[in-house]
Amino acid sequence: MTSPSSTGDSGAPAFRDPRSDLTLALRLADAADAVSMARFEADDLDVSAKPDATFVTEADLATERAIRDILIAERAQDGILGEEYGTSGDTRRQWIIDPIDGTHNYLKGIPMWATLIALAVDGVPQVGVVSQPAIGRRWWGATGLGAWTNDASGKPRAIRVSAVDALERASVSFQSVAQWDEAGRLDALLRLTRRVWRDRGYGDAWPYMLLAEGRLEFVAEFGVREYDIAAHVPIIAEAGGRLTSFAGEPTITARSALATNGILHDTFLELVRTAPPDTLEEMR
């Protein structure tokens, strides 16, 4: 991933102090947590269906609005890409938001959901925050500033991917069997699970953060949009891992994501990229 220049289309600088951007991203997460937790497990939660048959709750909408309100007030020259309200503004510096990643868990009262906040510069995520307030956890990172999480006491601690260098000792998360089946990759998933030490379908944002903490060696999924994975990229990269498409491209636009501890990345790519050429091209 490369950035061609340092000035946005609006004339504003594309690059700022990453500490300032990360500080803002953490404040955005605080605001989001307050809104989302206020309606979590509410008996009268309003839920509606989107055209793609997925669900959206009032909390998804309100959480994204809360984030946007702060960005409009404090980063008016930056662009925004959000799952619920689309794209606005300059795309050179673009905040990428998934207000509630794991909406179906949220509406069922399952605490494994997260708010994802990223800042991409020229399409490359430079800042990322993943906040899971229902379990009291948060992860964050920025290019050159490391990857971090909060421990049980709330104090920050640096995180690092694992040093596992053999498939036979690797622990993996694959999101869901149905997802791999729909992508025409069920055979690849079976091969994967037969080669590794342990496999689980944890789902959504959490397994990516487990990988960044060194607790998993592989996470992969299909059908992802930019707002599903942008926040993960700087956290995983700063923790020493890699996140690419299934074609091995360092991009967040390919609709597939494969994250590893870095050491095993090429090995995992070779293992799962054995679909027919037409299928591979379709998934790029």
Coordinates of C-alpha atoms in Angstrom, one line a residue:
M1 CA 0.0 0.0 0.0
T2 CA 1.5 3.3 -1.0
S3 CA 0.4 6.9 -0.8
P4 CA 1.1 9.1 -3.9
S5 CA 1.3 12.5 -2.2
S6 CA 0.8 14.5 1.0
T7 CA -1.9 16.9 0.0
G8 CA -5.6 16.2 -0.1
D9 CA -7.9 17.2 -3.0
S10 CA -9.3 20.1 -0.8
G11 CA -5.8 21.5 -0.3
A12 CA -5.7 20.3 3.3
P13 CA -2.6 18.2 4.3
A14 CA -3.3 14.5 3.9
F15 CA -1.0 13.7 6.7
R16 CA -1.3 15.0 10.3
D17 CA 0.3 14.0 13.5
P18 CA -0.8 10.3 13.9
R19 CA -1.0 10.8 17.7
S20 CA -3.6 13.5 17.2
D21 CA -5.6 11.3 14.9
L22 CA -5.4 8.3 17.2
T23 CA -6.4 10.5 20.2
L24 CA -9.5 11.6 18.2
A25 CA -10.3 8.0 17.2
L26 CA -10.3 7.0 20.8
R27 CA -12.6 9.8 21.7
L28 CA -14.9 8.7 18.9
A29 CA -14.9 5.3 20.4
D30 CA -15.8 6.7 23.8
A31 CA -18.8 8.5 22.3
A32 CA -19.8 5.4 20.3
D33 CA -19.7 3.2 23.4
A34 CA -22.0 5.5 25.3
V35 CA -24.6 5.4 22.6
S36 CA -24.4 1.7 21.8
M37 CA -24.4 0.5 25.4
A38 CA -27.4 2.7 26.3
R39 CA -29.6 0.5 24.0
F40 CA -27.9 -2.9 24.3
E41 CA -30.4 -5.5 25.5
A42 CA -33.2 -3.0 25.4
D43 CA -36.6 -4.7 25.2
D44 CA -37.9 -2.1 22.8
L45 CA -34.9 -1.9 20.5
D46 CA -36.1 -0.9 17.0
V47 CA -34.9 -3.3 14.3
S48 CA -35.5 -3.2 10.6
A49 CA -34.3 -5.1 7.5
K50 CA -32.0 -3.7 4.9
P51 CA -32.5 -4.4 1.2
D52 CA -29.7 -7.1 1.4
A53 CA -31.8 -8.9 4.1
T54 CA -29.4 -8.1 6.9
F55 CA -30.7 -6.2 9.9
V56 CA -30.0 -2.7 11.2
T57 CA -31.0 -1.4 14.6
E58 CA -31.6 2.1 15.9
A59 CA -28.3 1.8 17.8
D60 CA -26.4 1.3 14.6
L61 CA -27.8 4.5 13.2
A62 CA -27.4 6.5 16.4
T63 CA -23.9 5.3 17.0
E64 CA -22.8 6.3 13.5
R65 CA -24.5 9.7 13.9
A66 CA -22.6 10.3 17.1
I67 CA -19.3 9.6 15.5
R68 CA -20.1 11.7 12.4
D69 CA -21.2 14.7 14.6
I70 CA -17.7 14.8 16.2
L71 CA -15.9 14.4 12.9
I72 CA -17.9 17.1 11.2
A73 CA -17.2 19.5 14.1
E74 CA -13.5 18.6 14.4
R75 CA -12.3 17.3 11.0
A76 CA -14.6 19.1 8.6
Q77 CA -12.1 18.7 5.7
D78 CA -11.9 14.9 6.2
G79 CA -14.1 12.4 4.4
I80 CA -16.3 9.8 6.0
L81 CA -17.3 6.3 4.8
G82 CA -19.8 4.7 7.2
E83 CA -21.8 1.5 6.8
E84 CA -25.2 3.1 7.5
Y85 CA -24.9 6.6 6.0
G86 CA -22.4 6.1 3.1
T87 CA -19.7 8.3 1.8
S88 CA -19.2 12.1 2.2
G89 CA -16.4 14.5 1.7
D90 CA -12.7 14.1 0.6
T91 CA -11.5 10.6 0.2
R92 CA -7.8 11.4 0.6
R93 CA -8.2 11.4 4.4
Q94 CA -11.2 9.3 5.1
W95 CA -12.6 8.0 8.3
I96 CA -14.1 4.6 7.9
I97 CA -16.8 3.5 10.4
D98 CA -18.7 0.4 11.2
P99 CA -20.9 1.6 14.1
I100 CA -21.8 -1.9 15.3
D101 CA -19.9 -4.7 13.7
G102 CA -21.9 -7.8 14.6
T103 CA -25.4 -6.3 14.6
H104 CA -27.0 -9.7 14.7
N105 CA -25.2 -10.4 17.9
Y106 CA -26.2 -7.0 19.3
L107 CA -29.9 -7.5 18.6
K108 CA -29.8 -10.9 20.2
G109 CA -28.1 -9.6 23.3
I110 CA -24.8 -11.5 22.6
P111 CA -21.9 -9.3 23.8
M112 CA -19.6 -10.1 20.9
W113 CA -20.0 -6.9 18.8
A114 CA -17.7 -4.0 18.2
T115 CA -17.5 -0.4 16.9
L116 CA -14.8 -0.1 14.2
I117 CA -13.1 3.2 13.5
A118 CA -10.3 3.7 11.1
L119 CA -8.6 6.6 9.3
A120 CA -7.3 5.9 5.9
V121 CA -4.9 8.2 4.0
D122 CA -5.0 7.6 0.2
G123 CA -6.8 4.4 0.8
V124 CA -4.3 3.0 3.3
P125 CA -5.6 2.6 6.9
Q126 CA -3.2 4.5 9.3
V127 CA -5.2 4.5 12.5
G128 CA -7.5 1.9 13.9
V129 CA -9.7 1.4 17.0
V130 CA -11.8 -1.6 17.8
S131 CA -14.0 -1.2 20.8
Q132 CA -16.1 -4.0 22.4
P133 CA -17.7 -2.2 25.3
A134 CA -20.1 -5.1 26.3
I135 CA -17.0 -7.1 27.4
G136 CA -15.0 -4.1 28.5
R137 CA -12.3 -4.4 25.8
R138 CA -10.6 -2.1 23.3
W139 CA -7.7 -2.4 20.9
W140 CA -6.0 0.4 19.0
G141 CA -3.0 1.2 16.8
A142 CA -1.5 3.7 14.4
T143 CA 1.3 3.5 11.9
G144 CA 4.6 4.0 13.9
L145 CA 2.8 4.0 17.3
G146 CA 2.4 0.3 18.0
A147 CA -0.6 -1.8 18.7
W148 CA -2.3 -1.7 22.1
T149 CA -5.1 -3.1 24.3
N150 CA -6.4 -2.5 27.8
D151 CA -5.8 -5.1 30.5
A152 CA -8.3 -6.1 33.2
S153 CA -7.4 -2.9 35.2
G154 CA -7.9 -0.7 32.2
K155 CA -4.2 0.1 31.7
P156 CA -2.8 0.0 28.2
R157 CA -0.4 -2.8 27.2
A158 CA 1.4 -3.4 23.9
I159 CA 0.4 -6.4 21.9
R160 CA 2.3 -8.7 19.5
V161 CA 1.4 -11.5 17.2
S162 CA 2.6 -15.0 17.9
A163 CA 5.8 -16.6 16.8
V164 CA 4.2 -19.9 15.8
D165 CA 5.9 -21.0 12.6
A166 CA 4.2 -24.4 11.8
L167 CA 0.7 -25.1 10.7
E168 CA 0.5 -28.0 13.1
R169 CA 0.8 -25.6 16.0
A170 CA -1.5 -22.9 14.6
S171 CA -4.9 -21.9 15.9
V172 CA -7.3 -20.5 13.3
S173 CA -10.7 -18.7 13.0
F174 CA -12.8 -19.0 9.9
Q175 CA -15.9 -17.0 10.6
S176 CA -18.5 -19.5 9.4
V177 CA -18.8 -22.7 7.3
A178 CA -21.7 -21.2 5.4
Q179 CA -19.6 -18.2 4.3
W180 CA -16.8 -20.4 2.9
D181 CA -19.4 -22.6 1.2
E182 CA -21.1 -19.7 -0.5
A183 CA -17.7 -18.5 -1.7
G184 CA -17.0 -21.9 -3.2
R185 CA -14.1 -22.5 -0.8
L186 CA -15.5 -25.3 1.4
D187 CA -12.8 -27.7 0.2
A188 CA -10.1 -25.2 1.1
L189 CA -11.6 -24.8 4.6
L190 CA -11.6 -28.5 5.2
R191 CA -8.0 -28.7 4.1
L192 CA -7.1 -25.9 6.4
T193 CA -8.8 -27.4 9.4
R194 CA -7.1 -30.8 8.8
R195 CA -3.6 -29.2 8.8
V196 CA -3.8 -26.9 11.8
W197 CA -3.8 -27.6 15.6
R198 CA -7.2 -26.0 16.4
D199 CA -10.0 -24.3 14.5
R200 CA -13.0 -22.2 15.7
G201 CA -15.5 -19.9 14.1
Y202 CA -15.3 -17.0 16.6
G203 CA -16.7 -14.4 14.1
D204 CA -16.7 -10.7 13.4
A205 CA -14.0 -8.4 14.8
W206 CA -12.9 -10.3 17.9
P207 CA -10.7 -13.0 16.2
Y208 CA -8.7 -10.4 14.4
M209 CA -7.9 -8.9 17.8
L210 CA -7.1 -12.3 19.2
L211 CA -4.6 -12.7 16.3
A212 CA -3.0 -9.3 17.1
E213 CA -2.6 -10.4 20.7
G214 CA -0.9 -13.6 19.7
R215 CA -3.7 -16.0 20.5
L216 CA -4.6 -17.0 16.9
E217 CA -2.4 -17.4 13.8
F218 CA -5.0 -17.0 11.0
V219 CA -8.4 -15.3 10.5
A220 CA -10.2 -15.1 7.2
E221 CA -13.6 -14.2 5.7
F222 CA -15.4 -13.3 2.5
G223 CA -17.9 -10.6 1.5
V224 CA -16.2 -7.9 3.6
R225 CA -16.5 -4.2 2.9
E226 CA -13.9 -1.6 3.7
Y227 CA -15.7 -0.7 7.0
D228 CA -15.5 -4.4 8.1
I229 CA -11.7 -4.6 8.1
A230 CA -10.1 -1.1 7.8
A231 CA -9.7 -0.7 11.6
H232 CA -8.0 -4.1 11.9
V233 CA -5.2 -3.2 9.4
P234 CA -3.0 -0.8 11.4
I235 CA -3.5 -2.8 14.6
I236 CA -2.5 -6.1 13.0
A237 CA 0.4 -4.5 11.1
E238 CA 1.8 -2.7 14.2
A239 CA 1.5 -6.0 16.1
G240 CA 3.7 -7.6 13.5
G241 CA 1.1 -9.4 11.4
R242 CA -0.3 -9.2 7.9
L243 CA -3.7 -8.7 6.4
T244 CA -4.3 -9.1 2.7
S245 CA -7.0 -10.3 0.3
F246 CA -7.2 -14.0 -0.6
A247 CA -5.1 -13.1 -3.7
G248 CA -2.4 -11.8 -1.4
E249 CA -3.0 -8.1 -2.2
P250 CA -2.6 -5.5 0.6
T251 CA -6.0 -3.9 0.0
I252 CA -9.2 -3.4 1.9
T253 CA -11.4 -3.3 -1.3
A254 CA -11.1 -6.9 -2.5
R255 CA -14.1 -8.2 -0.6
S256 CA -12.0 -10.9 1.1
A257 CA -9.6 -10.7 4.0
L258 CA -6.9 -13.1 5.2
A259 CA -4.9 -12.1 8.3
T260 CA -2.0 -14.0 9.9
N261 CA 0.9 -13.7 12.3
G262 CA 3.0 -12.9 9.2
I263 CA 5.3 -15.8 9.6
L264 CA 2.7 -18.2 8.2
H265 CA 1.1 -15.8 5.7
D266 CA 2.4 -17.3 2.5
T267 CA 1.9 -20.8 3.8
F268 CA -1.7 -20.1 4.6
L269 CA -2.2 -18.4 1.2
E270 CA -0.9 -21.4 -0.6
L271 CA -3.1 -23.7 1.4
V272 CA -6.4 -21.9 0.7
R273 CA -5.8 -20.5 -2.8
T274 CA -6.4 -23.8 -4.6
A275 CA -9.8 -22.9 -6.1
P276 CA -10.2 -23.0 -9.9
P277 CA -8.8 -19.9 -11.6
D278 CA -12.3 -18.5 -12.4
T279 CA -13.3 -18.7 -8.8
L280 CA -10.2 -17.0 -7.7
E281 CA -10.7 -14.2 -10.1
E282 CA -14.3 -13.8 -8.9
M283 CA -13.2 -13.4 -5.3
R284 CA -10.5 -10.8 -6.0

